[in-house]
Every structure is written in C-alpha cells, then in structure tokens.
Amino acid sequence: MSCAYSPAVTSSYTSSLPSSAAASSIFYSNPSSTSIGSFTSSFTSTFTSSITSSSTSTLPSSAAPVIPSTFSTITTSSSTTTPSPGSTSVPPLQPLPAGSPKCPPNFRNSVFNTVASQDSGWPLRWSTISGMGVSNWIGFTQDSISNTPSYNNAPCTPAIDSAQIKICMDPTKVSAALTLITGPSPPTYLELFNEPDFSYEGYTPLTDPVSAANALAPIFNATTTTQFLSPAVAYTNSDWLTTFAANCNNCMDKIPIISAHVYAPDPATALNQVATLHATWPSKRIWITELAPASSNSQGCTLDANGVINWMQTVVPYLAQSGYVDRIFWNTGEHSTMSPCNPSLTNSDGTATPLLQAYASVCG
C-alpha cells in the first residue's frame, strides 16, 4: 500500500531501563524550560587527545577497540562534565582531500514520530526538510502513514511515501512484512524490529533475542531484493544483538546494515557508542536510525538551542567521516515541545528551525 520511541544506552538487555534512559517524552509532555549554555569549541581539539593500544573490552581480540588514556571534558557555560569511560575511543578526525564531499550520499535523514502530522505543519514539513538536504525519513510502521492508525492515517504525498524507510515493528508484524517484501513492489530497505529490548508505553512487546530470531526466520528464508537492517535495540551495545545473531541460523549474512539508536548529551559518549558498535560488527555498515543528544528530559540533557546545534556540529561530521556510518536519522523531524535540549528540525507550522539550518550546512 502507499500513499514511539526510546533511548539508547549501554547495558545488558535483561536490565530494567534506568531513569537516565527513560523512553521518549519529547512528544507527550511539555516540561518547564530551563536553558543552559552550549558546548564550547574546545571539544573538537581536546577530544582528539592521544590514545593507547590497551583494551579491557570483552570483544574478540580481532575486534577489540582501544581505550583512551584520558577522557576529554566537555564544557558548558555553567558546568563541566567528564564522559564515562566506554569500551572504545574515537580516533582523531583526519582532514579530507580538497574538493571531496564531507558526507556520504543520502547521509542526512530524519525520524517522523507518530505525532508528526498532528499540527498545521503537515505535510509541508517534509517539503521543508527535503529541500534542505534530507534524503529519507524513518517511521514506526511498515505501511504508508496514510494507512497507519498510530499516525492518524495522515495524508501523504508521493514524495513523502517514496522517501519512507519502513520498519517491521515486532513479531506481530512479520506476516505482513513477508507479504510486503515478496510482493510486486518490495521496499529497498526494511528494519527488523524496533527496540525489542524495551517497550515504550506498551507500544511494542518486549522480545528476547532467541524469540526474535525464531519470529524472523520466515523473513530470512524469503526470496526478496529488500535489504535488511538489524533490529534496533534500546541498549545499543548490550548483548541482545550478539545473542540474536548466535541463534538466527546465520541470518546476519542477510543483514548488511546494523541499525543503532544513539542518545547521549555528551558528544564523546555518543561517538564512543558508535565506535564500540563498529568494533563489534566491523564488516557491517551502520545506520543510526535515531540520533540526538537526548530523547527525554529524564536523560539529563540541559543544552539550550545553541548547545544542541553545537552537539550536532560536533557529532555529525565525525560520523560522516568515520568510514563506516552510511546514514543518520535525526530525531526529530517534527515539532517537539521538549525543553531544554529541543531536537526539532521544524516548527509547528512546518517551517525550518535554526537546527534544520545547521543540519543543512553540516556537510558543507
């Protein structure tokens, strides 16, 4: 047919979700505003400090990342925070050859949550976003949003429809996904399950990795041209995905892309999450299908508007130049009332925010 949400932190998939990683309230609440200053430009230089070759990672030695001898501090106008040591460090950015593009093709994308069409800005906002360099959007459905009740069966245009990256949300959607990928117009890409290790307000069921592997077996056995994205877990570097891979009968041979959700108010922490993911899956391409400093106020993000812009201008160029991240999806493309740390690319009337203007220019 044609024309929810939560965070990512490092933990075991069997853990309960800590308050610092509570599910997204961006789209459901309007907390009182408290602004705090932006990151200073010192991050870019201090973060590229020397690293050592030692490692305490539990990954195989062939994939073990290095650990920095010291971690940079990130300075705001009112406080200084030190990133928590992760299992990897981020190497210095290397200068690009003269005239080379700063971002891979189709690198910049966005998320449309289920409230995307619930103000006067729809469907103008897609025209606004796509006109400023955003290639695709991902939504929490494998159908057109015009046929999706959670999106209020929002009216859509052929341009909106053709730009959608679809998700088979959970095991209850596998049968329909199988029909979709084996039909006359299979999608180019399909993400397989959204945060199976966390159920935001019961929107999708919790699914352990073995059950997920069994549920997706018909998908992996199908003949299709669709390229699959891995399940996108809430805990990006937990053992959920590796356990899934060990129980899915070599299904990772049919998954060329690892889908990741990355949230961290500190840029170094966000970049370390991605570097660790790459160390775990060195032969796979990475799509960050949800990216922002935070998805809710409970995650402790106190950045003001300029701080969010600076976060974007720090994190996105590094990901673009990493050599293993093919696409990012900024969350969110619609208007959000979250404050502070507002991630909106568009205003309620569908016009561009300063953050979208920064997103448009971040690739040069």
mmCIF file of N, CA and C in Angstrom, residues 196-307:
data_model
loop_
_atom_site.group_PDB
_atom_site.id
_atom_site.type_symbol
_atom_site.label_atom_id
_atom_site.label_comp_id
_atom_site.label_asym_id
_atom_site.label_seq_id
_atom_site.Cartn_x
_atom_site.Cartn_y
_atom_site.Cartn_z
ATOM 1 N N PRO A 196 13.340 -4.101 20.499
ATOM 2 C CA PRO A 196 12.683 -5.277 21.088
ATOM 3 C C PRO A 196 13.022 -5.489 22.557
ATOM 4 N N ASP A 197 14.096 -4.832 23.019
ATOM 5 C CA ASP A 197 14.508 -4.972 24.414
ATOM 6 C C ASP A 197 13.853 -3.948 25.325
ATOM 7 N N PHE A 198 12.944 -3.155 24.792
ATOM 8 C CA PHE A 198 12.262 -2.146 25.608
ATOM 9 C C PHE A 198 10.902 -1.842 24.996
ATOM 10 N N SER A 199 9.894 -1.766 25.838
ATOM 11 C CA SER A 199 8.542 -1.494 25.352
ATOM 12 C C SER A 199 8.095 -0.140 25.871
ATOM 13 N N TYR A 200 8.071 0.844 24.984
ATOM 14 C CA TYR A 200 7.658 2.181 25.382
ATOM 15 C C TYR A 200 6.141 2.255 25.488
ATOM 16 N N GLU A 201 5.658 2.420 26.711
ATOM 17 C CA GLU A 201 4.232 2.515 27.000
ATOM 18 C C GLU A 201 3.433 1.376 26.368
ATOM 19 N N GLY A 202 4.078 0.207 26.246
ATOM 20 C CA GLY A 202 3.393 -0.949 25.703
ATOM 21 C C GLY A 202 3.148 -0.898 24.210
ATOM 22 N N TYR A 203 3.783 0.065 23.522
ATOM 23 C CA TYR A 203 3.526 0.225 22.085
ATOM 24 C C TYR A 203 3.998 -0.988 21.303
ATOM 25 N N THR A 204 5.112 -1.564 21.684
ATOM 26 C CA THR A 204 5.583 -2.812 21.099
ATOM 27 C C THR A 204 5.952 -3.764 22.231
ATOM 28 N N PRO A 205 5.864 -5.064 21.981
ATOM 29 C CA PRO A 205 6.148 -6.022 23.051
ATOM 30 C C PRO A 205 7.643 -6.219 23.257
ATOM 31 N N LEU A 206 8.002 -6.545 24.494
ATOM 32 C CA LEU A 206 9.370 -6.989 24.759
ATOM 33 C C LEU A 206 9.589 -8.325 24.057
ATOM 34 N N THR A 207 10.727 -8.456 23.409
ATOM 35 C CA THR A 207 11.031 -9.695 22.693
ATOM 36 C C THR A 207 12.472 -10.076 22.972
ATOM 37 N N ASP A 208 12.678 -11.254 23.562
ATOM 38 C CA ASP A 208 14.048 -11.684 23.823
ATOM 39 C C ASP A 208 14.709 -12.082 22.507
ATOM 40 N N PRO A 209 16.045 -12.105 22.450
ATOM 41 C CA PRO A 209 16.721 -12.316 21.172
ATOM 42 C C PRO A 209 16.462 -13.667 20.525
ATOM 43 N N VAL A 210 16.295 -14.707 21.317
ATOM 44 C CA VAL A 210 16.025 -16.023 20.739
ATOM 45 C C VAL A 210 14.629 -16.049 20.117
ATOM 46 N N SER A 211 13.658 -15.493 20.815
ATOM 47 C CA SER A 211 12.302 -15.428 20.268
ATOM 48 C C SER A 211 12.265 -14.566 19.007
ATOM 49 N N ALA A 212 13.034 -13.485 19.014
ATOM 50 C CA ALA A 212 13.098 -12.620 17.834
ATOM 51 C C ALA A 212 13.686 -13.370 16.642
ATOM 52 N N ALA A 213 14.741 -14.141 16.889
ATOM 53 C CA ALA A 213 15.365 -14.917 15.814
ATOM 54 C C ALA A 213 14.376 -15.910 15.216
ATOM 55 N N ASN A 214 13.624 -16.566 16.079
ATOM 56 C CA ASN A 214 12.633 -17.516 15.590
ATOM 57 C C ASN A 214 11.522 -16.823 14.818
ATOM 58 N N ALA A 215 11.072 -15.686 15.313
ATOM 59 C CA ALA A 215 9.973 -14.972 14.666
ATOM 60 C C ALA A 215 10.357 -14.477 13.284
ATOM 61 N N LEU A 216 11.617 -14.090 13.113
ATOM 62 C CA LEU A 216 12.071 -13.512 11.846
ATOM 63 C C LEU A 216 12.538 -14.556 10.836
ATOM 64 N N ALA A 217 12.534 -15.823 11.199
ATOM 65 C CA ALA A 217 13.004 -16.872 10.287
ATOM 66 C C ALA A 217 12.302 -16.842 8.928
ATOM 67 N N PRO A 218 10.979 -16.648 8.864
ATOM 68 C CA PRO A 218 10.341 -16.592 7.544
ATOM 69 C C PRO A 218 10.847 -15.448 6.672
ATOM 70 N N ILE A 219 11.212 -14.344 7.309
ATOM 71 C CA ILE A 219 11.767 -13.206 6.570
ATOM 72 C C ILE A 219 13.106 -13.602 5.945
ATOM 73 N N PHE A 220 13.961 -14.232 6.732
ATOM 74 C CA PHE A 220 15.285 -14.594 6.244
ATOM 75 C C PHE A 220 15.242 -15.702 5.194
ATOM 76 N N ASN A 221 14.188 -16.498 5.215
ATOM 77 C CA ASN A 221 14.050 -17.575 4.243
ATOM 78 C C ASN A 221 13.383 -17.130 2.948
ATOM 79 N N ALA A 222 12.911 -15.903 2.905
ATOM 80 C CA ALA A 222 12.188 -15.407 1.735
ATOM 81 C C ALA A 222 13.158 -15.003 0.623
ATOM 82 N N THR A 223 12.661 -15.055 -0.586
ATOM 83 C CA THR A 223 13.399 -14.536 -1.734
ATOM 84 C C THR A 223 12.931 -13.113 -1.992
ATOM 85 N N THR A 224 13.836 -12.168 -1.870
ATOM 86 C CA THR A 224 13.453 -10.764 -1.978
ATOM 87 C C THR A 224 14.674 -9.928 -2.343
ATOM 88 N N THR A 225 14.429 -8.773 -2.886
ATOM 89 C CA THR A 225 15.508 -7.816 -3.162
ATOM 90 C C THR A 225 15.696 -6.828 -2.023
ATOM 91 N N THR A 226 14.825 -6.865 -1.035
ATOM 92 C CA THR A 226 14.898 -5.944 0.093
ATOM 93 C C THR A 226 16.160 -6.181 0.914
ATOM 94 N N GLN A 227 16.840 -5.085 1.270
ATOM 95 C CA GLN A 227 17.991 -5.169 2.165
ATOM 96 C C GLN A 227 17.517 -4.947 3.604
ATOM 97 N N PHE A 228 17.990 -5.783 4.510
ATOM 98 C CA PHE A 228 17.515 -5.740 5.883
ATOM 99 C C PHE A 228 18.456 -4.959 6.787
ATOM 100 N N LEU A 229 17.846 -4.182 7.690
ATOM 101 C CA LEU A 229 18.547 -3.562 8.796
ATOM 102 C C LEU A 229 18.330 -4.421 10.023
ATOM 103 N N SER A 230 19.324 -4.545 10.855
ATOM 104 C CA SER A 230 19.197 -5.336 12.065
ATOM 105 C C SER A 230 18.134 -4.761 12.993
ATOM 106 N N PRO A 231 17.656 -5.559 13.943
ATOM 107 C CA PRO A 231 16.842 -4.963 14.992
ATOM 108 C C PRO A 231 17.582 -3.807 15.660
ATOM 109 N N ALA A 232 16.857 -2.732 15.912
ATOM 110 C CA ALA A 232 17.452 -1.551 16.557
ATOM 111 C C ALA A 232 17.115 -1.604 18.038
ATOM 112 N N VAL A 233 18.094 -1.951 18.852
ATOM 113 C CA VAL A 233 17.832 -2.138 20.276
ATOM 114 C C VAL A 233 17.945 -0.820 21.032
ATOM 115 N N ALA A 234 17.281 -0.755 22.178
ATOM 116 C CA ALA A 234 17.344 0.440 23.021
ATOM 117 C C ALA A 234 18.715 0.574 23.670
ATOM 118 N N TYR A 235 19.311 -0.584 24.013
ATOM 119 C CA TYR A 235 20.634 -0.594 24.632
ATOM 120 C C TYR A 235 21.652 -0.929 23.542
ATOM 121 N N THR A 236 22.237 0.088 22.956
ATOM 122 C CA THR A 236 22.991 -0.073 21.719
ATOM 123 C C THR A 236 24.093 -1.117 21.812
ATOM 124 N N ASN A 237 24.835 -1.147 22.887
ATOM 125 C CA ASN A 237 25.968 -2.068 22.990
ATOM 126 C C ASN A 237 25.754 -3.145 24.039
ATOM 127 N N SER A 238 24.501 -3.541 24.223
ATOM 128 C CA SER A 238 24.217 -4.681 25.080
ATOM 129 C C SER A 238 24.506 -5.965 24.305
ATOM 130 N N ASP A 239 24.250 -7.125 24.931
ATOM 131 C CA ASP A 239 24.469 -8.393 24.233
ATOM 132 C C ASP A 239 23.216 -8.906 23.538
ATOM 133 N N TRP A 240 22.174 -8.066 23.440
ATOM 134 C CA TRP A 240 20.946 -8.532 22.775
ATOM 135 C C TRP A 240 21.229 -8.940 21.331
ATOM 136 N N LEU A 241 21.896 -8.080 20.574
ATOM 137 C CA LEU A 241 22.083 -8.339 19.151
ATOM 138 C C LEU A 241 23.060 -9.488 18.909
ATOM 139 N N THR A 242 24.096 -9.599 19.721
ATOM 140 C CA THR A 242 25.026 -10.714 19.543
ATOM 141 C C THR A 242 24.357 -12.043 19.903
ATOM 142 N N THR A 243 23.475 -12.035 20.897
ATOM 143 C CA THR A 243 22.720 -13.240 21.240
ATOM 144 C C THR A 243 21.755 -13.595 20.119
ATOM 145 N N PHE A 244 21.096 -12.590 19.571
ATOM 146 C CA PHE A 244 20.221 -12.790 18.408
ATOM 147 C C PHE A 244 21.001 -13.437 17.264
ATOM 148 N N ALA A 245 22.177 -12.907 16.971
ATOM 149 C CA ALA A 245 22.983 -13.413 15.861
ATOM 150 C C ALA A 245 23.397 -14.867 16.076
ATOM 151 N N ALA A 246 23.627 -15.234 17.322
ATOM 152 C CA ALA A 246 24.060 -16.598 17.626
ATOM 153 C C ALA A 246 22.925 -17.606 17.519
ATOM 154 N N ASN A 247 21.696 -17.116 17.393
ATOM 155 C CA ASN A 247 20.532 -18.011 17.405
ATOM 156 C C ASN A 247 19.650 -17.886 16.165
ATOM 157 N N CYS A 248 20.142 -17.242 15.122
ATOM 158 C CA CYS A 248 19.272 -16.995 13.959
ATOM 159 C C CYS A 248 19.737 -17.704 12.699
ATOM 160 N N ASN A 249 20.519 -18.786 12.859
ATOM 161 C CA ASN A 249 20.890 -19.626 11.715
ATOM 162 C C ASN A 249 21.598 -18.824 10.627
ATOM 163 N N ASN A 250 22.645 -18.123 11.027
ATOM 164 C CA ASN A 250 23.462 -17.341 10.093
ATOM 165 C C ASN A 250 22.696 -16.211 9.407
ATOM 166 N N CYS A 251 21.685 -15.698 10.081
ATOM 167 C CA CYS A 251 20.874 -14.641 9.468
ATOM 168 C C CYS A 251 21.669 -13.364 9.243
ATOM 169 N N MET A 252 22.746 -13.155 10.002
ATOM 170 C CA MET A 252 23.499 -11.919 9.826
ATOM 171 C C MET A 252 24.145 -11.840 8.452
ATOM 172 N N ASP A 253 24.259 -12.968 7.772
ATOM 173 C CA ASP A 253 24.721 -12.948 6.392
ATOM 174 C C ASP A 253 23.732 -12.221 5.488
ATOM 175 N N LYS A 254 22.495 -12.114 5.948
ATOM 176 C CA LYS A 254 21.441 -11.468 5.168
ATOM 177 C C LYS A 254 21.109 -10.079 5.703
ATOM 178 N N ILE A 255 21.897 -9.621 6.658
ATOM 179 C CA ILE A 255 21.695 -8.290 7.240
ATOM 180 C C ILE A 255 22.966 -7.481 7.006
ATOM 181 N N PRO A 256 23.010 -6.656 5.971
ATOM 182 C CA PRO A 256 24.230 -5.893 5.698
ATOM 183 C C PRO A 256 24.389 -4.643 6.545
ATOM 184 N N ILE A 257 23.292 -4.243 7.218
ATOM 185 C CA ILE A 257 23.284 -2.949 7.908
ATOM 186 C C ILE A 257 22.897 -3.138 9.374
ATOM 187 N N ILE A 258 23.698 -2.602 10.264
ATOM 188 C CA ILE A 258 23.357 -2.566 11.693
ATOM 189 C C ILE A 258 22.640 -1.257 11.970
ATOM 190 N N SER A 259 21.457 -1.361 12.539
ATOM 191 C CA SER A 259 20.671 -0.188 12.905
ATOM 192 C C SER A 259 20.925 0.145 14.369
ATOM 193 N N ALA A 260 21.170 1.412 14.658
ATOM 194 C CA ALA A 260 21.520 1.815 16.017
ATOM 195 C C ALA A 260 20.733 3.051 16.432
ATOM 196 N N HIS A 261 20.419 3.145 17.710
ATOM 197 C CA HIS A 261 19.827 4.338 18.313
ATOM 198 C C HIS A 261 20.860 4.929 19.257
ATOM 199 N N VAL A 262 21.202 6.173 19.042
ATOM 200 C CA VAL A 262 22.280 6.800 19.802
ATOM 201 C C VAL A 262 21.793 8.098 20.426
ATOM 202 N N TYR A 263 21.824 8.134 21.756
ATOM 203 C CA TYR A 263 21.474 9.331 22.527
ATOM 204 C C TYR A 263 22.492 9.496 23.640
ATOM 205 N N ALA A 264 23.032 10.669 23.779
ATOM 206 C CA ALA A 264 23.919 10.990 24.900
ATOM 207 C C ALA A 264 24.161 12.490 24.881
ATOM 208 N N PRO A 265 23.863 13.211 25.964
ATOM 209 C CA PRO A 265 24.098 14.657 25.975
ATOM 210 C C PRO A 265 25.559 15.027 25.748
ATOM 211 N N ASP A 266 26.467 14.133 26.113
ATOM 212 C CA ASP A 266 27.884 14.364 25.907
ATOM 213 C C ASP A 266 28.313 13.806 24.552
ATOM 214 N N PRO A 267 28.873 14.605 23.651
ATOM 215 C CA PRO A 267 29.275 14.116 22.334
ATOM 216 C C PRO A 267 30.252 12.949 22.379
ATOM 217 N N ALA A 268 31.210 12.988 23.310
ATOM 218 C CA ALA A 268 32.188 11.908 23.386
ATOM 219 C C ALA A 268 31.519 10.574 23.673
ATOM 220 N N THR A 269 30.543 10.576 24.558
ATOM 221 C CA THR A 269 29.823 9.350 24.880
ATOM 222 C C THR A 269 29.065 8.836 23.665
ATOM 223 N N ALA A 270 28.414 9.736 22.942
ATOM 224 C CA ALA A 270 27.682 9.330 21.739
ATOM 225 C C ALA A 270 28.621 8.704 20.715
ATOM 226 N N LEU A 271 29.757 9.350 20.483
ATOM 227 C CA LEU A 271 30.702 8.838 19.499
ATOM 228 C C LEU A 271 31.315 7.511 19.948
ATOM 229 N N ASN A 272 31.544 7.369 21.232
ATOM 230 C CA ASN A 272 32.067 6.103 21.741
ATOM 231 C C ASN A 272 31.067 4.964 21.544
ATOM 232 N N GLN A 273 29.775 5.247 21.701
ATOM 233 C CA GLN A 273 28.766 4.215 21.451
ATOM 234 C C GLN A 273 28.889 3.677 20.039
ATOM 235 N N VAL A 274 29.049 4.585 19.087
ATOM 236 C CA VAL A 274 29.104 4.172 17.682
ATOM 237 C C VAL A 274 30.407 3.448 17.382
ATOM 238 N N ALA A 275 31.521 3.945 17.922
ATOM 239 C CA ALA A 275 32.806 3.281 17.693
ATOM 240 C C ALA A 275 32.812 1.873 18.272
ATOM 241 N N THR A 276 32.197 1.697 19.438
ATOM 242 C CA THR A 276 32.095 0.368 20.033
ATOM 243 C C THR A 276 31.240 -0.549 19.172
ATOM 244 N N LEU A 277 30.149 -0.024 18.644
ATOM 245 C CA LEU A 277 29.287 -0.816 17.778
ATOM 246 C C LEU A 277 30.047 -1.284 16.542
ATOM 247 N N HIS A 278 30.827 -0.390 15.955
ATOM 248 C CA HIS A 278 31.619 -0.762 14.783
ATOM 249 C C HIS A 278 32.656 -1.821 15.136
ATOM 250 N N ALA A 279 33.268 -1.713 16.322
ATOM 251 C CA ALA A 279 34.247 -2.714 16.743
ATOM 252 C C ALA A 279 33.610 -4.085 16.897
ATOM 253 N N THR A 280 32.347 -4.113 17.292
ATOM 254 C CA THR A 280 31.630 -5.378 17.450
ATOM 255 C C THR A 280 31.242 -5.970 16.104
ATOM 256 N N TRP A 281 30.898 -5.091 15.153
ATOM 257 C CA TRP A 281 30.430 -5.540 13.827
ATOM 258 C C TRP A 281 31.279 -4.873 12.732
ATOM 259 N N PRO A 282 32.565 -5.197 12.663
ATOM 260 C CA PRO A 282 33.457 -4.452 11.760
ATOM 261 C C PRO A 282 33.161 -4.620 10.281
ATOM 262 N N SER A 283 32.461 -5.682 9.900
ATOM 263 C CA SER A 283 32.188 -5.910 8.478
ATOM 264 C C SER A 283 30.854 -5.326 8.027
ATOM 265 N N LYS A 284 30.100 -4.730 8.960
ATOM 266 C CA LYS A 284 28.770 -4.232 8.641
ATOM 267 C C LYS A 284 28.774 -2.718 8.467
ATOM 268 N N ARG A 285 27.834 -2.243 7.652
ATOM 269 C CA ARG A 285 27.563 -0.819 7.568
ATOM 270 C C ARG A 285 26.664 -0.427 8.736
ATOM 271 N N ILE A 286 26.734 0.812 9.166
ATOM 272 C CA ILE A 286 25.919 1.278 10.288
ATOM 273 C C ILE A 286 24.998 2.402 9.837
ATOM 274 N N TRP A 287 23.742 2.267 10.171
ATOM 275 C CA TRP A 287 22.774 3.358 10.054
ATOM 276 C C TRP A 287 22.337 3.719 11.474
ATOM 277 N N ILE A 288 22.469 4.981 11.836
ATOM 278 C CA ILE A 288 21.971 5.430 13.127
ATOM 279 C C ILE A 288 20.560 5.941 12.904
ATOM 280 N N THR A 289 19.593 5.079 13.159
ATOM 281 C CA THR A 289 18.211 5.373 12.794
ATOM 282 C C THR A 289 17.479 6.231 13.821
ATOM 283 N N GLU A 290 18.125 6.539 14.915
ATOM 284 C CA GLU A 290 17.667 7.584 15.838
ATOM 285 C C GLU A 290 18.910 8.236 16.421
ATOM 286 N N LEU A 291 19.007 9.558 16.271
ATOM 287 C CA LEU A 291 20.177 10.288 16.764
ATOM 288 C C LEU A 291 19.761 11.643 17.303
ATOM 289 N N ALA A 292 20.217 11.967 18.486
ATOM 290 C CA ALA A 292 20.004 13.274 19.117
ATOM 291 C C ALA A 292 20.747 13.266 20.451
ATOM 292 N N PRO A 293 20.921 14.431 21.073
ATOM 293 C CA PRO A 293 21.544 14.431 22.402
ATOM 294 C C PRO A 293 20.727 13.676 23.442
ATOM 295 N N ALA A 294 19.406 13.693 23.309
ATOM 296 C CA ALA A 294 18.531 13.012 24.264
ATOM 297 C C ALA A 294 17.158 12.843 23.637
ATOM 298 N N SER A 295 16.396 11.932 24.198
ATOM 299 C CA SER A 295 15.023 11.717 23.746
ATOM 300 C C SER A 295 13.999 12.119 24.797
ATOM 301 N N SER A 296 14.477 12.443 26.000
ATOM 302 C CA SER A 296 13.567 12.887 27.048
ATOM 303 C C SER A 296 14.351 13.690 28.078
ATOM 304 N N ASN A 297 13.641 14.476 28.865
ATOM 305 C CA ASN A 297 14.290 15.269 29.902
ATOM 306 C C ASN A 297 14.906 14.412 30.996
ATOM 307 N N SER A 298 14.442 13.189 31.146
ATOM 308 C CA SER A 298 14.978 12.316 32.188
ATOM 309 C C SER A 298 16.407 11.879 31.902
ATOM 310 N N GLN A 299 16.899 12.121 30.698
ATOM 311 C CA GLN A 299 18.259 11.724 30.349
ATOM 312 C C GLN A 299 19.291 12.785 30.727
ATOM 313 N N GLY A 300 18.842 13.854 31.344
ATOM 314 C CA GLY A 300 19.777 14.822 31.902
ATOM 315 C C GLY A 300 20.379 15.794 30.917
ATOM 316 N N CYS A 301 19.800 15.936 29.753
ATOM 317 C CA CYS A 301 20.339 16.885 28.777
ATOM 318 C C CYS A 301 19.840 18.285 29.112
ATOM 319 N N THR A 302 20.761 19.214 29.311
ATOM 320 C CA THR A 302 20.404 20.585 29.679
ATOM 321 C C THR A 302 20.855 21.604 28.627
ATOM 322 N N LEU A 303 21.110 21.137 27.421
ATOM 323 C CA LEU A 303 21.589 22.034 26.371
ATOM 324 C C LEU A 303 20.494 22.996 25.918
ATOM 325 N N ASP A 304 20.884 24.240 25.710
ATOM 326 C CA ASP A 304 19.957 25.184 25.094
ATOM 327 C C ASP A 304 20.021 25.001 23.584
ATOM 328 N N ALA A 305 19.330 25.869 22.837
ATOM 329 C CA ALA A 305 19.244 25.712 21.385
ATOM 330 C C ALA A 305 20.623 25.728 20.735
ATOM 331 N N ASN A 306 21.484 26.642 21.169
ATOM 332 C CA ASN A 306 22.829 26.696 20.613
ATOM 333 C C ASN A 306 23.641 25.462 20.987
ATOM 334 N N GLY A 307 23.403 24.946 22.184
ATOM 335 C CA GLY A 307 24.103 23.740 22.613
ATOM 336 C C GLY A 307 23.752 22.536 21.756
#
